[in-house]
mmCIF file of C-alpha atoms in Angstrom:
data_model
loop_
_atom_site.group_PDB
_atom_site.id
_atom_site.type_symbol
_atom_site.label_atom_id
_atom_site.label_comp_id
_atom_site.label_asym_id
_atom_site.label_seq_id
_atom_site.Cartn_x
_atom_site.Cartn_y
_atom_site.Cartn_z
ATOM 1 C CA MET A 1 38.075 7.241 -59.376
ATOM 2 C CA LYS A 2 38.133 3.469 -59.892
ATOM 3 C CA LEU A 3 41.467 1.924 -60.853
ATOM 4 C CA THR A 4 41.988 -1.057 -63.097
ATOM 5 C CA ARG A 5 43.909 -3.956 -61.625
ATOM 6 C CA GLN A 6 46.996 -2.996 -63.627
ATOM 7 C CA GLN A 7 46.760 0.649 -62.578
ATOM 8 C CA PHE A 8 46.329 -0.316 -58.950
ATOM 9 C CA LEU A 9 49.346 -2.612 -58.980
ATOM 10 C CA ARG A 10 51.386 0.174 -60.539
ATOM 11 C CA VAL A 11 50.460 2.912 -58.069
ATOM 12 C CA LEU A 12 50.102 0.868 -54.879
ATOM 13 C CA PRO A 13 53.775 0.604 -53.890
ATOM 14 C CA ALA A 14 54.207 4.349 -54.324
ATOM 15 C CA THR A 15 51.083 5.493 -52.556
ATOM 16 C CA VAL A 16 49.967 2.956 -49.979
ATOM 17 C CA LEU A 17 51.586 2.631 -46.547
ATOM 18 C CA ALA A 18 50.978 -0.284 -44.219
ATOM 19 C CA LEU A 19 52.646 -2.028 -41.351
ATOM 20 C CA SER A 20 55.031 -4.805 -42.239
ATOM 21 C CA GLY A 21 54.683 -8.221 -40.627
ATOM 22 C CA CYS A 22 50.944 -7.680 -40.599
ATOM 23 C CA ALA A 23 49.852 -11.235 -39.918
ATOM 24 C CA ALA A 24 48.246 -11.795 -36.530
ATOM 25 C CA SER A 25 50.804 -11.395 -33.724
ATOM 26 C CA GLU A 26 50.963 -10.623 -30.045
ATOM 27 C CA THR A 27 52.470 -7.182 -30.578
ATOM 28 C CA ALA A 28 51.554 -5.003 -33.544
ATOM 29 C CA PRO A 29 54.528 -3.512 -35.433
ATOM 30 C CA ALA A 30 55.203 0.115 -34.735
ATOM 31 C CA SER A 31 56.561 1.359 -38.070
ATOM 32 C CA THR A 32 55.114 1.750 -41.545
ATOM 33 C CA GLU A 33 56.474 0.776 -44.921
ATOM 34 C CA GLU A 34 55.221 0.135 -48.425
ATOM 35 C CA LEU A 35 52.697 -2.631 -49.031
ATOM 36 C CA VAL A 36 54.532 -5.092 -51.271
ATOM 37 C CA PHE A 37 52.859 -7.158 -54.003
ATOM 38 C CA ASP A 38 53.561 -10.870 -53.656
ATOM 39 C CA HIS A 39 51.547 -12.803 -56.238
ATOM 40 C CA ALA A 40 48.245 -13.079 -58.048
ATOM 41 C CA CYS A 41 45.931 -15.842 -56.917
ATOM 42 C CA PRO A 42 45.796 -18.337 -59.808
ATOM 43 C CA LEU A 43 42.347 -18.742 -61.333
ATOM 44 C CA ASP A 44 41.730 -21.526 -63.817
ATOM 45 C CA TYR A 45 38.233 -20.608 -64.988
ATOM 46 C CA ALA A 46 36.715 -17.532 -63.307
ATOM 47 C CA THR A 47 36.973 -14.209 -65.148
ATOM 48 C CA GLN A 48 34.655 -11.999 -63.105
ATOM 49 C CA PHE A 49 37.152 -11.360 -60.315
ATOM 50 C CA THR A 50 40.877 -11.252 -59.609
ATOM 51 C CA ALA A 51 42.729 -11.644 -56.327
ATOM 52 C CA ASP A 52 46.136 -10.040 -55.756
ATOM 53 C CA CYS A 53 48.062 -11.021 -52.647
ATOM 54 C CA TYR A 54 50.454 -8.716 -50.769
ATOM 55 C CA GLU A 55 53.039 -9.402 -48.126
ATOM 56 C CA GLY A 56 51.606 -9.666 -44.649
ATOM 57 C CA GLY A 57 48.358 -11.318 -45.682
ATOM 58 C CA TYR A 58 46.607 -8.451 -47.459
ATOM 59 C CA THR A 59 44.555 -9.451 -50.517
ATOM 60 C CA MET A 60 42.936 -7.156 -53.060
ATOM 61 C CA LEU A 61 39.732 -8.586 -54.545
ATOM 62 C CA THR A 62 38.718 -6.850 -57.765
ATOM 63 C CA LEU A 63 35.409 -7.305 -59.576
ATOM 64 C CA THR A 64 36.545 -7.105 -63.170
ATOM 65 C CA GLU A 65 33.358 -5.781 -64.744
ATOM 66 C CA SER A 66 32.674 -2.922 -62.323
ATOM 67 C CA GLY A 67 36.265 -2.349 -61.215
ATOM 68 C CA GLU A 68 35.168 -2.334 -57.576
ATOM 69 C CA GLN A 69 37.971 -3.300 -55.203
ATOM 70 C CA PHE A 70 37.978 -4.742 -51.692
ATOM 71 C CA LEU A 71 41.145 -4.955 -49.621
ATOM 72 C CA VAL A 72 40.835 -7.924 -47.265
ATOM 73 C CA THR A 73 42.942 -7.057 -44.240
ATOM 74 C CA PRO A 74 44.201 -9.443 -41.522
ATOM 75 C CA GLU A 75 42.606 -9.035 -38.119
ATOM 76 C CA ASP A 76 45.605 -7.575 -36.272
ATOM 77 C CA ALA A 77 47.097 -5.582 -39.142
ATOM 78 C CA ALA A 78 47.256 -1.808 -39.090
ATOM 79 C CA GLU A 79 44.996 0.168 -41.379
ATOM 80 C CA VAL A 80 46.364 0.833 -44.830
ATOM 81 C CA GLU A 81 46.863 4.510 -45.518
ATOM 82 C CA GLY A 82 46.637 6.343 -48.815
ATOM 83 C CA LEU A 83 44.169 4.002 -50.505
ATOM 84 C CA PRO A 84 42.019 5.413 -53.325
ATOM 85 C CA GLU A 85 38.523 6.229 -52.052
ATOM 86 C CA SER A 86 37.098 3.583 -54.381
ATOM 87 C CA VAL A 87 38.772 0.763 -52.413
ATOM 88 C CA THR A 88 36.699 -0.755 -49.602
ATOM 89 C CA VAL A 89 38.611 -2.227 -46.677
ATOM 90 C CA LEU A 90 37.235 -5.424 -45.145
ATOM 91 C CA ARG A 91 38.917 -6.424 -41.917
ATOM 92 C CA GLN A 92 38.870 -10.074 -40.939
ATOM 93 C CA PRO A 93 36.941 -11.690 -39.502
ATOM 94 C CA VAL A 94 34.065 -10.249 -41.497
ATOM 95 C CA ARG A 95 31.065 -10.701 -39.196
ATOM 96 C CA ASN A 96 27.309 -10.197 -39.198
ATOM 97 C CA ILE A 97 26.952 -10.479 -42.960
ATOM 98 C CA TYR A 98 23.635 -9.561 -44.595
ATOM 99 C CA LEU A 99 23.452 -12.226 -47.300
ATOM 100 C CA VAL A 100 21.064 -11.362 -50.099
ATOM 101 C CA SER A 101 22.556 -13.316 -53.010
ATOM 102 C CA THR A 102 21.141 -16.812 -52.471
ATOM 103 C CA SER A 103 23.734 -18.526 -54.677
ATOM 104 C CA VAL A 104 26.482 -17.549 -52.216
ATOM 105 C CA MET A 105 25.030 -19.392 -49.219
ATOM 106 C CA ASP A 106 26.017 -22.868 -50.398
ATOM 107 C CA LEU A 107 29.592 -21.709 -50.959
ATOM 108 C CA PHE A 108 29.671 -20.388 -47.390
ATOM 109 C CA LEU A 109 28.363 -23.738 -46.156
ATOM 110 C CA ALA A 110 31.136 -25.566 -48.035
ATOM 111 C CA LEU A 111 33.665 -23.301 -46.291
ATOM 112 C CA ASP A 112 32.113 -23.735 -42.847
ATOM 113 C CA GLY A 113 31.298 -20.033 -42.905
ATOM 114 C CA LEU A 114 27.645 -20.026 -41.859
ATOM 115 C CA ASP A 115 28.478 -18.371 -38.521
ATOM 116 C CA SER A 116 29.589 -15.266 -40.447
ATOM 117 C CA VAL A 117 26.010 -14.729 -41.646
ATOM 118 C CA THR A 118 23.480 -13.258 -39.238
ATOM 119 C CA LEU A 119 21.063 -11.591 -41.676
ATOM 120 C CA SER A 120 19.298 -12.976 -44.733
ATOM 121 C CA GLY A 121 17.469 -11.463 -47.678
ATOM 122 C CA THR A 122 15.440 -14.680 -47.978
ATOM 123 C CA ARG A 123 12.888 -15.959 -45.488
ATOM 124 C CA ALA A 124 13.354 -19.381 -43.901
ATOM 125 C CA GLU A 125 10.753 -21.006 -46.139
ATOM 126 C CA GLY A 126 12.569 -19.696 -49.214
ATOM 127 C CA TRP A 127 15.722 -21.670 -48.475
ATOM 128 C CA TYR A 128 16.166 -25.145 -49.975
ATOM 129 C CA LEU A 129 19.465 -25.501 -48.104
ATOM 130 C CA ASP A 130 18.713 -27.352 -44.871
ATOM 131 C CA GLU A 131 21.463 -25.691 -42.820
ATOM 132 C CA ALA A 132 20.424 -22.182 -43.840
ATOM 133 C CA ARG A 133 16.749 -22.841 -43.152
ATOM 134 C CA ALA A 134 17.542 -24.444 -39.782
ATOM 135 C CA ALA A 135 19.725 -21.484 -38.788
ATOM 136 C CA MET A 136 16.876 -19.090 -39.511
ATOM 137 C CA GLU A 137 14.302 -21.220 -37.720
ATOM 138 C CA ALA A 138 16.617 -21.364 -34.693
ATOM 139 C CA GLY A 139 17.048 -17.574 -34.737
ATOM 140 C CA ARG A 140 20.766 -17.617 -35.547
ATOM 141 C CA ILE A 141 20.034 -15.824 -38.817
ATOM 142 C CA ALA A 142 17.324 -13.164 -38.992
ATOM 143 C CA TYR A 143 15.312 -12.067 -41.994
ATOM 144 C CA ALA A 144 16.311 -8.479 -42.780
ATOM 145 C CA GLY A 145 14.221 -7.773 -45.870
ATOM 146 C CA LYS A 146 14.702 -8.498 -49.541
ATOM 147 C CA TYR A 147 17.226 -6.666 -51.686
ATOM 148 C CA SER A 148 14.849 -3.857 -52.661
ATOM 149 C CA ALA A 149 13.411 -3.256 -49.178
ATOM 150 C CA PRO A 150 15.968 -4.027 -46.461
ATOM 151 C CA ASP A 151 15.178 -3.479 -42.793
ATOM 152 C CA TYR A 152 17.798 -0.804 -42.163
ATOM 153 C CA GLU A 153 17.040 -0.636 -38.445
ATOM 154 C CA LYS A 154 17.588 -4.371 -37.994
ATOM 155 C CA ILE A 155 20.718 -4.317 -40.146
ATOM 156 C CA LEU A 156 22.248 -1.470 -38.159
ATOM 157 C CA ALA A 157 21.281 -3.020 -34.824
ATOM 158 C CA ALA A 158 23.076 -6.218 -35.850
ATOM 159 C CA ASN A 159 26.305 -4.280 -36.457
ATOM 160 C CA CYS A 160 26.379 -5.592 -40.018
ATOM 161 C CA GLY A 161 29.898 -5.865 -41.405
ATOM 162 C CA LEU A 162 29.047 -6.497 -45.058
ATOM 163 C CA ALA A 163 26.062 -6.768 -47.388
ATOM 164 C CA ILE A 164 26.472 -9.333 -50.171
ATOM 165 C CA GLU A 165 24.135 -8.581 -53.055
ATOM 166 C CA ASN A 166 23.711 -9.829 -56.603
ATOM 167 C CA THR A 167 23.205 -7.519 -59.571
ATOM 168 C CA MET A 168 19.470 -7.203 -58.864
ATOM 169 C CA ILE A 169 20.510 -4.422 -56.486
ATOM 170 C CA TYR A 170 21.216 -2.228 -59.504
ATOM 171 C CA HIS A 171 17.443 -2.064 -60.080
ATOM 172 C CA THR A 172 17.234 -0.145 -56.802
ATOM 173 C CA PRO A 173 20.560 1.733 -56.614
ATOM 174 C CA GLU A 174 19.216 3.930 -53.834
ATOM 175 C CA VAL A 175 19.287 0.908 -51.507
ATOM 176 C CA LYS A 176 22.970 0.299 -52.128
ATOM 177 C CA GLU A 177 23.672 3.990 -51.627
ATOM 178 C CA GLN A 178 21.731 4.051 -48.348
ATOM 179 C CA LEU A 179 23.542 1.014 -46.949
ATOM 180 C CA GLU A 180 26.878 2.609 -47.801
ATOM 181 C CA ARG A 181 25.724 5.884 -46.296
ATOM 182 C CA PHE A 182 25.175 3.982 -43.055
ATOM 183 C CA GLY A 183 28.752 2.737 -43.270
ATOM 184 C CA ILE A 184 27.894 -0.802 -44.397
ATOM 185 C CA PRO A 185 30.116 -2.078 -47.220
ATOM 186 C CA VAL A 186 28.180 -3.536 -50.171
ATOM 187 C CA LEU A 187 29.704 -6.238 -52.359
ATOM 188 C CA VAL A 188 27.795 -7.024 -55.560
ATOM 189 C CA GLU A 189 28.969 -10.504 -56.541
ATOM 190 C CA ARG A 190 28.933 -11.559 -60.183
ATOM 191 C CA SER A 191 29.327 -15.338 -60.140
ATOM 192 C CA SER A 192 26.167 -15.686 -62.240
ATOM 193 C CA TYR A 193 27.961 -13.859 -65.072
ATOM 194 C CA GLU A 194 30.589 -16.564 -65.360
ATOM 195 C CA SER A 195 30.106 -18.507 -68.577
ATOM 196 C CA GLY A 196 30.856 -21.987 -67.284
ATOM 197 C CA PRO A 197 30.016 -24.157 -64.258
ATOM 198 C CA LEU A 198 33.612 -24.495 -63.052
ATOM 199 C CA ALA A 199 34.075 -20.737 -63.339
ATOM 200 C CA ARG A 200 31.080 -20.263 -61.054
ATOM 201 C CA LEU A 201 32.384 -22.866 -58.668
ATOM 202 C CA GLU A 202 35.787 -21.158 -58.558
ATOM 203 C CA TRP A 203 34.144 -18.337 -56.603
ATOM 204 C CA LEU A 204 34.879 -20.639 -53.669
ATOM 205 C CA LYS A 205 38.323 -19.001 -53.782
ATOM 206 C CA PHE A 206 36.823 -15.502 -53.609
ATOM 207 C CA TRP A 207 34.813 -16.306 -50.485
ATOM 208 C CA GLY A 208 37.665 -18.373 -49.051
ATOM 209 C CA ILE A 209 39.853 -15.261 -49.129
ATOM 210 C CA LEU A 210 37.127 -13.165 -47.512
ATOM 211 C CA LEU A 211 36.529 -15.710 -44.739
ATOM 212 C CA GLY A 212 40.209 -16.497 -44.191
ATOM 213 C CA LYS A 213 39.723 -20.050 -45.460
ATOM 214 C CA GLU A 214 41.831 -19.963 -48.601
ATOM 215 C CA GLU A 215 43.317 -23.428 -48.137
ATOM 216 C CA LEU A 216 39.936 -25.060 -47.606
ATOM 217 C CA ALA A 217 38.571 -23.286 -50.688
ATOM 218 C CA GLU A 218 41.492 -24.471 -52.815
ATOM 219 C CA GLN A 219 41.050 -28.038 -51.596
ATOM 220 C CA GLU A 220 37.312 -28.128 -52.183
ATOM 221 C CA PHE A 221 37.605 -26.646 -55.664
ATOM 222 C CA ALA A 222 40.348 -29.112 -56.621
ATOM 223 C CA ARG A 223 38.250 -31.991 -55.281
ATOM 224 C CA GLN A 224 35.253 -30.995 -57.405
ATOM 225 C CA VAL A 225 37.358 -30.597 -60.551
ATOM 226 C CA GLU A 226 38.888 -34.019 -59.971
ATOM 227 C CA ARG A 227 35.421 -35.584 -59.795
ATOM 228 C CA LEU A 228 34.811 -34.444 -63.366
ATOM 229 C CA ALA A 229 38.102 -35.837 -64.632
ATOM 230 C CA PRO A 230 36.635 -39.205 -65.788
ATOM 231 C CA LEU A 231 34.335 -37.337 -68.207
ATOM 232 C CA THR A 232 37.063 -35.164 -69.688
ATOM 233 C CA GLY A 233 37.790 -36.019 -73.287
ATOM 234 C CA GLN A 234 35.004 -38.571 -73.584
ATOM 235 C CA ALA A 235 33.100 -38.676 -76.851
ATOM 236 C CA SER A 236 29.556 -37.356 -77.018
ATOM 237 C CA THR A 237 26.847 -39.855 -76.172
ATOM 238 C CA GLY A 238 24.850 -38.510 -79.109
ATOM 239 C CA LYS A 239 21.882 -37.809 -76.840
ATOM 240 C CA ARG A 240 20.116 -34.564 -77.763
ATOM 241 C CA CYS A 241 18.788 -32.685 -74.743
ATOM 242 C CA ALA A 242 16.544 -29.681 -74.012
ATOM 243 C CA PHE A 243 16.369 -27.754 -70.715
ATOM 244 C CA PHE A 244 13.177 -25.682 -70.379
ATOM 245 C CA SER A 245 10.058 -24.633 -68.528
ATOM 246 C CA ILE A 246 6.640 -23.520 -69.743
ATOM 247 C CA THR A 247 5.674 -20.041 -68.581
ATOM 248 C CA ALA A 248 2.245 -18.904 -67.442
ATOM 249 C CA ASN A 249 1.780 -17.016 -70.723
ATOM 250 C CA ASN A 250 2.467 -20.112 -72.865
ATOM 251 C CA LEU A 251 6.065 -19.548 -73.839
ATOM 252 C CA ALA A 252 9.000 -21.921 -73.492
ATOM 253 C CA ASN A 253 11.778 -20.544 -71.332
ATOM 254 C CA VAL A 254 15.120 -22.014 -72.478
ATOM 255 C CA ARG A 255 18.807 -21.434 -71.798
ATOM 256 C CA LYS A 256 20.937 -19.717 -74.393
ATOM 257 C CA GLY A 257 23.655 -21.709 -76.107
ATOM 258 C CA GLY A 258 26.509 -20.153 -74.131
ATOM 259 C CA ASP A 259 24.839 -20.559 -70.744
ATOM 260 C CA TYR A 260 26.442 -22.652 -68.024
ATOM 261 C CA VAL A 261 23.531 -25.118 -67.983
ATOM 262 C CA ALA A 262 24.024 -25.705 -71.714
ATOM 263 C CA GLN A 263 27.714 -26.257 -70.994
ATOM 264 C CA MET A 264 26.913 -28.792 -68.278
ATOM 265 C CA ILE A 265 24.805 -30.751 -70.748
ATOM 266 C CA GLU A 266 27.764 -30.810 -73.135
ATOM 267 C CA MET A 267 30.189 -31.773 -70.348
ATOM 268 C CA ALA A 268 27.908 -34.686 -69.461
ATOM 269 C CA GLY A 269 28.118 -35.966 -73.035
ATOM 270 C CA GLY A 270 24.870 -34.565 -74.390
ATOM 271 C CA ASP A 271 24.121 -32.255 -77.287
ATOM 272 C CA TYR A 272 22.130 -29.178 -76.270
ATOM 273 C CA VAL A 273 19.397 -28.657 -78.864
ATOM 274 C CA PHE A 274 19.523 -24.858 -78.622
ATOM 275 C CA ALA A 275 23.333 -24.589 -78.736
ATOM 276 C CA ASP A 276 23.043 -22.058 -81.580
ATOM 277 C CA LEU A 277 20.674 -19.797 -79.644
ATOM 278 C CA THR A 278 22.692 -16.637 -79.097
ATOM 279 C CA ASP A 279 22.350 -13.428 -77.149
ATOM 280 C CA ASN A 280 19.382 -11.284 -78.126
ATOM 281 C CA GLY A 281 20.753 -8.009 -76.871
ATOM 282 C CA ASN A 282 20.695 -8.552 -73.112
ATOM 283 C CA ASN A 283 22.784 -10.303 -70.488
ATOM 284 C CA LEU A 284 20.104 -12.772 -69.470
ATOM 285 C CA SER A 285 21.030 -16.441 -69.591
ATOM 286 C CA THR A 286 17.537 -17.450 -70.724
ATOM 287 C CA MET A 287 15.028 -16.398 -73.322
ATOM 288 C CA ASN A 288 11.379 -17.122 -74.078
ATOM 289 C CA LEU A 289 10.456 -18.891 -77.292
ATOM 290 C CA PRO A 290 7.034 -19.224 -78.917
ATOM 291 C CA LEU A 291 5.836 -22.798 -78.483
ATOM 292 C CA GLU A 292 6.035 -23.379 -82.241
ATOM 293 C CA ASP A 293 9.753 -22.505 -82.240
ATOM 294 C CA PHE A 294 10.346 -24.657 -79.183
ATOM 295 C CA TYR A 295 8.540 -27.546 -80.863
ATOM 296 C CA ALA A 296 10.686 -27.214 -83.984
ATOM 297 C CA GLY A 297 13.917 -27.237 -81.967
ATOM 298 C CA ALA A 298 13.161 -29.822 -79.275
ATOM 299 C CA LYS A 299 10.516 -32.266 -80.526
ATOM 300 C CA ASP A 300 13.178 -34.822 -81.531
ATOM 301 C CA ALA A 301 15.303 -34.411 -78.392
ATOM 302 C CA ASP A 302 16.182 -37.695 -76.692
ATOM 303 C CA VAL A 303 15.956 -36.173 -73.202
ATOM 304 C CA LEU A 304 13.841 -33.345 -71.785
ATOM 305 C CA LEU A 305 14.865 -31.592 -68.571
ATOM 306 C CA TYR A 306 12.121 -29.509 -66.967
ATOM 307 C CA ASN A 307 13.339 -26.554 -64.891
ATOM 308 C CA SER A 308 11.246 -26.464 -61.711
ATOM 309 C CA THR A 309 12.736 -23.271 -60.296
ATOM 310 C CA ILE A 310 10.187 -20.733 -61.522
ATOM 311 C CA GLU A 311 7.045 -22.603 -62.556
ATOM 312 C CA GLY A 312 7.220 -25.399 -59.993
ATOM 313 C CA VAL A 313 7.871 -29.133 -60.018
ATOM 314 C CA VAL A 314 6.232 -31.373 -62.617
ATOM 315 C CA HIS A 315 5.583 -34.868 -61.248
ATOM 316 C CA THR A 316 3.717 -36.616 -64.049
ATOM 317 C CA THR A 317 3.507 -36.629 -67.814
ATOM 318 C CA GLU A 318 -0.123 -35.528 -67.476
ATOM 319 C CA GLU A 319 0.955 -32.407 -65.545
ATOM 320 C CA LEU A 320 3.570 -31.642 -68.155
ATOM 321 C CA VAL A 321 1.265 -32.055 -71.139
ATOM 322 C CA ALA A 322 -1.388 -29.964 -69.380
ATOM 323 C CA LYS A 323 1.071 -27.066 -69.446
ATOM 324 C CA CYS A 324 1.650 -27.518 -73.183
ATOM 325 C CA PRO A 325 -0.388 -30.080 -75.203
ATOM 326 C CA LEU A 326 2.235 -29.968 -77.980
ATOM 327 C CA LEU A 327 4.617 -31.806 -75.655
ATOM 328 C CA ALA A 328 2.609 -35.011 -76.129
ATOM 329 C CA GLU A 329 4.164 -35.258 -79.598
ATOM 330 C CA PHE A 330 7.763 -34.942 -78.368
ATOM 331 C CA LYS A 331 10.044 -37.946 -78.770
ATOM 332 C CA ALA A 332 11.268 -37.816 -75.160
ATOM 333 C CA VAL A 333 7.723 -37.667 -73.781
ATOM 334 C CA GLN A 334 6.688 -40.677 -75.834
ATOM 335 C CA SER A 335 9.808 -42.648 -74.841
ATOM 336 C CA GLY A 336 9.553 -41.678 -71.162
ATOM 337 C CA SER A 337 12.810 -39.757 -70.935
ATOM 338 C CA VAL A 338 11.595 -36.625 -69.179
ATOM 339 C CA TRP A 339 13.242 -35.422 -65.970
ATOM 340 C CA CYS A 340 12.504 -32.534 -63.610
ATOM 341 C CA THR A 341 15.094 -30.639 -61.585
ATOM 342 C CA THR A 342 14.757 -30.417 -57.829
ATOM 343 C CA GLN A 343 13.914 -26.939 -56.563
ATOM 344 C CA SER A 344 17.139 -26.880 -54.563
ATOM 345 C CA PHE A 345 19.298 -27.042 -57.686
ATOM 346 C CA PHE A 346 19.994 -23.350 -58.260
ATOM 347 C CA GLN A 347 20.719 -22.663 -54.569
ATOM 348 C CA GLN A 348 23.185 -25.568 -54.312
ATOM 349 C CA SER A 349 26.035 -23.747 -55.996
ATOM 350 C CA THR A 350 28.691 -26.261 -54.975
ATOM 351 C CA ALA A 351 26.804 -29.179 -56.531
ATOM 352 C CA LEU A 352 27.282 -28.264 -60.186
ATOM 353 C CA VAL A 353 29.564 -31.268 -60.624
ATOM 354 C CA ASP A 354 26.890 -33.511 -59.111
ATOM 355 C CA PHE A 355 24.427 -32.215 -61.680
ATOM 356 C CA VAL A 356 26.833 -33.022 -64.537
ATOM 357 C CA LEU A 357 27.305 -36.535 -63.137
ATOM 358 C CA ASP A 358 23.520 -36.932 -62.821
ATOM 359 C CA LEU A 359 23.127 -35.917 -66.458
ATOM 360 C CA HIS A 360 25.827 -38.316 -67.602
ATOM 361 C CA ARG A 361 23.940 -41.172 -65.959
ATOM 362 C CA VAL A 362 20.700 -40.080 -67.669
ATOM 363 C CA PHE A 363 22.501 -40.095 -71.024
ATOM 364 C CA THR A 364 24.244 -43.440 -70.509
ATOM 365 C CA GLU A 365 22.010 -45.555 -68.249
ATOM 366 C CA ASN A 366 18.508 -46.931 -68.578
ATOM 367 C CA ASP A 367 16.356 -45.129 -65.990
ATOM 368 C CA PRO A 368 19.089 -44.424 -63.395
ATOM 369 C CA ALA A 369 17.916 -44.254 -59.784
ATOM 370 C CA ASP A 370 18.991 -42.153 -56.793
ATOM 371 C CA LEU A 371 19.962 -39.043 -58.745
ATOM 372 C CA GLN A 372 20.629 -35.966 -56.652
ATOM 373 C CA PHE A 373 19.063 -33.212 -58.738
ATOM 374 C CA LEU A 374 16.832 -34.928 -61.277
ATOM 375 C CA ARG A 375 13.537 -36.758 -60.726
ATOM 376 C CA LYS A 376 11.871 -38.897 -63.360
ATOM 377 C CA VAL A 377 8.582 -37.511 -64.672
ATOM 378 C CA GLU A 378 6.392 -40.636 -64.719
#
């Protein structure tokens, strides 16, 4: 049985026994008493997880959508007794992580947590993060198979302490079940389901708790929020913007109006041309439009942003128009205000603020140079 956060807080003092004074110490306490709730970790934006802190350094991480719960336990603390079977205990330090969700790696790098990862669900050449790729090329991180076909033998031999997956794992639930059958905890992170960029970035706090780097996570998150402060409350620049790619079957892939990329455009002072594009019955952040519909919505946009992640980088206007001849008639193509994202963008989870600042410069400057995540399509 899975408990809601409120239910868990209500039953925990009556049912869970743990040692008091359970921070690291030379001599472990010898008696047991109730685990006592201290406070809830404050979250300003994220809604896909909660973190409840207990005396002695215990923290309960709860994934709000699934109700899955992970009790992060200090290294020298005694085991907690009487926990519901649905709660997974993770004892610090969590080592030999099998990291499948690529968006998590950059958050680990920001927290100096790369040494916790020894297995990857992405090959070296698939990483656009230099430190992750270098660690794999040096043999410090081994490829252990993608989410749907993990190398169980390698994972077990590495004494894996945790598998971090994204929701793609639910397409192959038997893999999750097999990992758990082998005694490997599986955490399915949901940062991609956060509606806004700062909510995604606030997952720094989640991983900071797991890695025992809460203070560093708080500092880094606060620093990133502060960098956006100069844009807060500023009036729109009036620049209309589209974010898209052209698929192999001649459709325009665009972000929905509530997506975090659309929100970043708005935060940067732009007006997202498909802001009214709503959910079409699924949880995907994107949807494919017929080229005629894309033309009607984006032909008068002041700025076009081409998403290189799936269909590859576009370097020239000729390459872009070759993908879709209709684009030659677009205002932004004719005025030369077309930009392409770098392929590292979606893996660099901590750089969402940098992307907003890049966009603000595109909206307010004439051909800005030295942008981090956008390259001019000449």
